Structure formats: structure tokens, C-alpha cells
Amino acid sequence: MGKLDKLGAVVTGAGEGIGEAIAKEIASNGAKVACIDFNEESGNSTAKSINESGGEAVFIKTDISDPNQVKSMISDSLGFLGSIDILVNNAAKFIFGAVEDVSQDQWEDILKVNVIGYSTCVKEALPHLKKSGKSAVVNLASVSSIIAGPKFVPYNTSKGAVLMLTRSLAVDLAEFGIRVNAVCPGSIHTSATFKHIEHMGTDVEKTLKEFQESSLLRRQGKPEEIAKAVLFLASHEDSSFITGENIIVDGGLTYN
Ligand SMILES: NC(=O)c1ccc[n+]([C@@H]2O[C@H](COP(=O)([O-])OP(=O)(O)OC[C@H]3O[C@@H](n4cnc5c(N)ncnc54)[C@H](O)[C@@H]3O)[C@@H](O)[C@H]2O)c1
């Protein structure tokens, strides 16, 4: 018996990186998973890999910044899953820069995905989450929600908002038995690592070494290490009395 048996989970940004690891971890613990991404090739590949390993998954192509697409994604997810008990808001846009570098369009783009997109997914899933009795929302925030790295204004701001969205939703949804928590990853080795380095314009090997040395454990984290924390918060069995909380998984990057 898996700890998520008979549950249905929606995971956004499941095509690669942390979202892919989360979708696989949740599926290997017994839940059916709707893998959501706007990238058809990678999203399909995650669902295929879960199905080939004996799990049950479907890919539903969706841009979470479009409320109409989110509405039909939730309806299609319900059709496949039978119930929506778990929602993992993980998809994200990465726009970096100092305040004078960022255009109005870039601000709107990042908030539409990282903040409003998360809220829209909760809003559309809400009638189904209310029926579950074991429902959990897990939002991917970041150490950037807590510490302000230089020239990271839009991304830091959006991730700061994810933490307050998490707490606000926890307050309002507790009466329906819906727990809402966040995970704050530190530096995790995914394609986002390379988007960050490209923005900095620094030497790749040297910067990777700096990322590794910035944590107490002297390495970057793996997507699977974030997926374990998400599984804990998604599982009613493991975290039934935890809501409005955030777990920092950063190898000690923010220890002080
Ligand atoms: N990698 C890190 O070091 C790190 C650190 C802290 C927090 N995080 C957070 O973890 C989460 C995952 O990050 P990652 O490193 O795996 O990123 P990634 O870029 O590797 O993967 C993101 C996935 O989201 C999808 N996506 C992006 N915009 C979308 C949209 N509008 N609609 C649907 N799908 C969309 C992409 O296609 C991709 O599959 C993000 O919320 C990120 O902010 C990552």
C-alpha cells in the first residue's frame, strides 16, 4: 500500500526538473497523477515514464497563466483522476534583473505564472479539494522568498508572494480541511540553474562551484530531494497537523 493510494494529484510544471521528480515521487506512492506543462514533449515524457513504471499518469498541456486553460485542465484532470486531492503548484517563470532592467510586460508575465497562476489553479481545483477529506496544496516557493539575492527583483518578489499566498490560503481553507504548505528549495540542479548562470553572464563551471559551496553541504540539491519534502506535505498520513508552513530544503544555505 502506498501512502497516497486512491488519491488524485495535479502537478504543474511536471515536464522537467523538480516538477518531474515530484510527479514521479507522488505516483510511486500510489496516487494517480495529472502531469501539467506547456511543453508537450517533456510533459508527455514524464507521464509516459510513470506509466511504464507501473504508475498511472496523464499529460495535459496547459499554460497556467491562462485562466481558461486552467479551467479546462482541472476538468480534464478530474476526468482522469476521479478526484482531486493534491495540487502541487510548481511551474515557474524565471525573470531576473535589477528594477531598472525589467519591463512592464516582464513584470506581468512573471506574476501571471508564479503568483496568479498558482492562485488560479487553487481556485479551479477548490470545489474538488473540498470533497476530499485528505486534501493538500503544496506550493513551490524558494529561498528567494526569504533572502534577496542581487539583481533578482522580479523572481524574488514573485517567490515572496508565494509564501504569503500559502499562508493566506491556509487561513481561508482550513475550515474545509484543506492544508496549504510550501517548500523552499535552495540551489537545485535543473535547467533553471543554467538560466540563472546565463543571466549572470559568468563562467559556468566557476559559478556551479560557487553554488555548491554556498550550502553547508557543499553541493547543489537534487530534484528528488525536493520531491521527498513535497511528498511529506502532500501526505495526510505524514503531515495531517501541518498547515500554513514552509519547509526549507537548501542544504543549510540559509542556516543563519
Ligand atoms: N532549481 C532551483 O534551484 C530552484 C530553487 C528554488 C525554487 N525553485 C522552484 O522550483 C520550481 C521548479 O523549478 P525547476 O528548477 O524545476 O524549473 P525548470 O525550469 O527546470 O522546470 C519548470 C517547468 O515548468 C514548466 N512551465 C513553466 N512555465 C509554465 C507555464 N506557464 N505553464 C505550464 N508549465 C510551465 C516548464 O516547461 C518546465 O517543465 C519552481 O517553482 C522554482 O521557482 C527552483
Coordinates of C-alpha atoms and ligand atoms in Angstrom, one line a residue:
M1 CA 0.0 0.0 0.0
G2 CA 1.3 3.5 -0.9
K3 CA 0.6 6.4 1.4
L4 CA -1.2 8.2 -1.5
D5 CA -3.3 5.2 -2.7
K6 CA -6.7 6.1 -4.2
L7 CA -5.8 9.8 -4.3
G8 CA -5.6 12.1 -7.4
A9 CA -2.8 14.6 -7.8
V10 CA -2.3 17.5 -10.2
V11 CA 1.3 18.6 -10.6
T12 CA 2.2 21.7 -12.6
G13 CA 5.5 22.1 -14.4
A14 CA 5.8 18.3 -14.4
G15 CA 7.8 18.2 -17.7
E16 CA 11.3 18.5 -16.2
G17 CA 13.4 19.4 -13.2
I18 CA 11.7 19.5 -9.7
G19 CA 8.2 19.0 -11.1
E20 CA 9.1 15.9 -13.0
A21 CA 10.7 14.4 -9.8
I22 CA 7.6 15.4 -7.8
A23 CA 5.2 13.7 -10.3
K24 CA 7.3 10.5 -10.2
E25 CA 7.6 10.5 -6.4
I26 CA 3.8 11.1 -5.9
A27 CA 3.0 8.4 -8.5
S28 CA 5.4 5.9 -6.9
N29 CA 3.4 6.4 -3.6
G30 CA 0.2 5.3 -5.2
A31 CA -1.6 8.4 -6.4
K32 CA -2.8 8.9 -10.0
V33 CA -1.1 12.0 -11.4
A34 CA -2.1 14.6 -14.0
C35 CA 1.2 16.0 -15.3
I36 CA 0.7 19.6 -16.4
D37 CA 3.1 21.5 -18.5
F38 CA 3.0 23.9 -21.5
N39 CA 5.9 21.9 -23.1
E40 CA 4.2 19.0 -24.8
E41 CA 7.3 16.9 -25.4
S42 CA 8.7 16.9 -21.8
G43 CA 5.2 16.7 -20.2
N44 CA 4.3 13.6 -22.3
S45 CA 7.7 12.1 -21.5
T46 CA 7.1 12.4 -17.7
A47 CA 3.6 10.8 -18.0
K48 CA 5.0 8.0 -20.2
S49 CA 7.8 7.2 -17.8
I50 CA 5.4 7.0 -14.9
N51 CA 3.0 4.7 -16.8
E52 CA 5.9 2.5 -17.9
S53 CA 7.0 2.1 -14.3
G54 CA 3.6 0.8 -13.3
G55 CA 2.1 4.1 -12.1
E56 CA -0.9 5.9 -13.6
A57 CA -0.4 9.3 -15.2
V58 CA -1.8 11.5 -18.0
F59 CA -0.2 14.6 -19.6
I60 CA -2.5 17.6 -20.0
K61 CA -0.9 20.5 -22.0
T62 CA -1.7 23.8 -20.2
D63 CA -0.2 27.2 -19.8
I64 CA -1.1 28.0 -16.2
S65 CA -1.0 31.7 -16.8
D66 CA -4.2 31.4 -18.9
P67 CA -7.3 31.0 -16.7
N68 CA -9.4 29.4 -19.5
Q69 CA -6.7 26.7 -20.0
V70 CA -6.5 26.1 -16.2
K71 CA -10.3 25.7 -16.0
S72 CA -10.3 23.0 -18.7
M73 CA -7.2 21.4 -17.3
I74 CA -8.9 20.9 -13.9
S75 CA -11.9 19.4 -15.6
D76 CA -9.8 17.1 -17.7
S77 CA -7.7 16.1 -14.7
L78 CA -10.8 15.2 -12.7
G79 CA -12.0 13.1 -15.6
F80 CA -8.8 11.0 -15.5
L81 CA -8.1 11.1 -11.7
G82 CA -11.7 10.6 -10.4
S83 CA -10.9 13.0 -7.6
I84 CA -8.5 15.9 -7.0
D85 CA -6.9 15.5 -3.5
I86 CA -3.5 17.0 -4.1
L87 CA -2.4 20.1 -6.0
V88 CA 1.3 20.9 -6.4
N89 CA 1.9 24.4 -7.8
N90 CA 5.4 24.0 -9.2
A91 CA 5.6 25.6 -12.7
A92 CA 7.5 28.8 -12.7
K93 CA 8.9 31.6 -14.9
F94 CA 12.4 32.8 -14.3
I95 CA 12.9 36.6 -14.9
F96 CA 15.9 38.1 -13.3
G97 CA 17.3 41.7 -13.2
A98 CA 17.5 44.9 -11.3
V99 CA 14.5 47.1 -11.1
E100 CA 15.6 49.3 -14.0
D101 CA 16.1 46.3 -16.2
V102 CA 12.6 44.9 -16.0
S103 CA 9.9 45.9 -18.4
Q104 CA 6.2 46.2 -17.6
D105 CA 5.5 43.2 -19.8
Q106 CA 8.1 41.1 -17.9
W107 CA 6.6 42.0 -14.6
E108 CA 3.1 41.0 -15.8
D109 CA 4.5 37.8 -17.3
I110 CA 6.2 36.6 -14.2
L111 CA 3.3 37.4 -11.8
K112 CA 0.8 35.8 -14.2
V113 CA 2.6 32.5 -13.8
N114 CA 4.3 32.4 -10.4
V115 CA 1.6 34.1 -8.4
I116 CA -1.7 34.5 -10.2
G117 CA -1.2 31.1 -12.0
Y118 CA -0.8 29.4 -8.6
S119 CA -3.9 31.1 -7.3
T120 CA -6.0 30.2 -10.4
C121 CA -5.1 26.5 -10.1
V122 CA -6.2 26.5 -6.4
K123 CA -9.4 28.4 -7.3
E124 CA -10.4 26.0 -10.1
A125 CA -9.4 22.9 -8.1
L126 CA -11.2 24.1 -4.9
P127 CA -14.6 22.5 -5.3
H128 CA -12.9 19.1 -5.7
L129 CA -10.3 19.6 -2.9
K130 CA -13.2 20.4 -0.6
K131 CA -14.7 17.0 -1.2
S132 CA -11.5 15.1 -0.4
G133 CA -11.0 14.9 3.4
K134 CA -7.3 14.3 2.7
S135 CA -6.6 17.4 0.6
A136 CA -3.3 19.2 0.4
V137 CA -1.9 22.1 -1.7
V138 CA 1.9 22.3 -1.9
N139 CA 3.4 25.5 -3.4
L140 CA 6.9 25.7 -4.6
A141 CA 8.4 28.8 -3.1
S142 CA 12.2 29.3 -2.8
V143 CA 15.0 30.5 -0.6
S144 CA 14.5 33.6 -2.8
S145 CA 11.2 34.0 -0.9
I146 CA 13.3 34.7 2.2
I147 CA 16.7 36.1 1.2
A148 CA 17.1 38.7 -1.5
G149 CA 19.9 37.8 -4.0
P150 CA 21.2 40.8 -6.0
K151 CA 19.6 41.7 -9.4
F152 CA 16.8 39.2 -8.9
V153 CA 14.0 41.6 -8.3
P154 CA 11.0 40.1 -10.2
Y155 CA 11.8 36.4 -9.3
N156 CA 12.4 37.2 -5.6
T157 CA 9.3 39.3 -5.4
S158 CA 7.1 36.6 -7.0
K159 CA 8.5 33.9 -4.7
G160 CA 8.0 36.1 -1.7
A161 CA 4.4 36.4 -2.7
V162 CA 4.1 32.6 -3.0
L163 CA 4.9 32.3 0.8
M164 CA 2.2 34.8 1.7
L165 CA -0.3 33.2 -0.8
T166 CA 0.4 29.9 1.0
R167 CA -0.3 31.4 4.5
S168 CA -3.4 33.3 3.3
L169 CA -4.8 30.2 1.6
A170 CA -4.1 28.1 4.7
V171 CA -6.1 30.6 6.8
D172 CA -9.1 30.5 4.5
L173 CA -9.2 26.9 3.5
A174 CA -8.6 25.3 7.0
E175 CA -12.4 25.2 7.6
F176 CA -12.6 22.8 4.6
G177 CA -9.8 20.6 5.9
I178 CA -7.5 21.7 3.1
R179 CA -3.9 22.0 4.3
V180 CA -1.7 24.5 2.3
N181 CA 2.0 24.5 2.7
A182 CA 5.2 25.5 0.8
V183 CA 8.6 24.0 0.1
C184 CA 11.5 26.5 -0.3
P185 CA 14.3 24.8 -2.3
G186 CA 17.8 26.2 -2.2
S187 CA 20.1 25.8 -5.3
I188 CA 18.8 22.6 -7.1
H189 CA 20.5 21.3 -10.2
T190 CA 17.9 21.8 -13.0
S191 CA 17.7 23.8 -16.2
A192 CA 16.8 26.8 -14.0
T193 CA 20.4 26.7 -12.7
F194 CA 21.6 27.4 -16.2
K195 CA 19.0 30.1 -16.8
H196 CA 20.4 31.8 -13.7
I197 CA 24.1 31.5 -14.8
E198 CA 23.2 32.8 -18.3
H199 CA 21.6 35.8 -16.7
M200 CA 24.7 36.4 -14.6
G201 CA 26.9 36.0 -17.7
T202 CA 29.6 34.3 -15.6
D203 CA 31.7 31.2 -16.3
V204 CA 29.5 28.1 -16.0
E205 CA 32.0 25.8 -14.2
K206 CA 33.1 28.5 -11.8
T207 CA 29.5 29.6 -11.0
L208 CA 28.4 26.0 -10.5
K209 CA 31.2 25.6 -7.9
E210 CA 30.1 28.8 -6.2
F211 CA 26.5 27.5 -6.0
Q212 CA 27.8 24.2 -4.5
E213 CA 30.0 26.0 -1.9
S214 CA 27.2 28.3 -0.8
S215 CA 25.4 25.5 1.1
L216 CA 26.7 23.9 4.3
L217 CA 26.6 20.5 2.5
R218 CA 28.9 21.9 -0.3
R219 CA 26.7 20.8 -3.2
Q220 CA 23.6 21.6 -5.2
G221 CA 20.5 19.7 -4.2
K222 CA 18.8 17.1 -6.5
P223 CA 15.2 17.5 -7.7
E224 CA 14.4 14.2 -5.9
E225 CA 15.4 15.7 -2.6
I226 CA 12.7 18.4 -3.0
A227 CA 10.2 15.8 -4.1
K228 CA 10.6 14.0 -0.8
A229 CA 9.6 17.2 1.1
V230 CA 6.6 17.7 -1.2
L231 CA 5.5 14.1 -0.6
F232 CA 5.7 14.7 3.2
L233 CA 3.4 17.8 2.9
A234 CA 1.1 16.1 0.4
S235 CA 0.6 13.1 2.6
H236 CA -2.2 13.3 5.1
E237 CA -0.7 10.3 6.9
D238 CA 2.6 12.2 7.5
S239 CA 1.6 15.8 7.9
S240 CA -2.1 16.0 8.9
F241 CA -1.5 18.7 11.5
I242 CA 0.8 21.0 9.4
T243 CA -0.7 23.9 7.5
G244 CA 0.5 27.4 6.6
E245 CA 4.1 26.2 7.0
N246 CA 7.1 26.2 4.7
I247 CA 9.9 23.7 4.7
I248 CA 13.3 25.0 3.6
V249 CA 15.3 22.3 1.7
D250 CA 18.6 24.1 0.9
G251 CA 21.5 22.0 2.4
G252 CA 21.9 24.8 5.0
L253 CA 22.3 27.7 2.6
T254 CA 20.1 29.9 4.8
Y255 CA 21.2 28.5 8.2
N256 CA 21.9 31.9 9.6
Ligands
LIG1 N1 16.1 24.9 -9.4 C1 16.3 25.7 -8.3 O1 17.4 25.9 -7.9 C2 15.1 26.2 -7.6 C3 15.3 26.9 -6.4 C4 14.3 27.4 -5.7 C5 13.0 27.2 -6.1 N2 12.7 26.6 -7.3 C6 11.3 26.5 -7.7 O2 11.1 25.1 -8.0 C7 10.1 25.0 -9.1 C8 10.6 24.2 -10.2 O3 11.9 24.8 -10.7 P1 12.8 24.0 -11.7 O4 14.2 24.3 -11.3 O5 12.4 22.5 -11.8 O6 12.4 24.7 -13.0 P2 12.5 24.1 -14.6 O7 12.6 25.4 -15.4 O8 13.6 23.1 -14.7 O9 11.1 23.5 -14.8 C9 9.9 24.2 -14.8 C10 8.8 23.5 -15.6 O10 7.7 24.3 -15.6 C11 7.1 24.4 -16.9 N3 6.5 25.7 -17.0 C12 7.0 27.0 -17.0 N4 6.0 27.9 -17.2 C13 4.9 27.2 -17.3 C14 3.5 27.6 -17.6 N5 3.2 28.9 -17.7 N6 2.6 26.7 -17.6 C15 2.9 25.4 -17.5 N7 4.1 24.9 -17.4 C16 5.1 25.8 -17.2 C17 8.4 24.3 -17.8 O11 8.0 23.9 -19.1 C18 9.2 23.3 -17.0 O12 8.8 21.9 -17.4 C19 9.8 26.5 -9.5 O13 8.7 27.0 -8.8 C20 11.0 27.2 -9.0 O14 10.8 28.6 -8.7 C21 13.8 26.1 -8.0

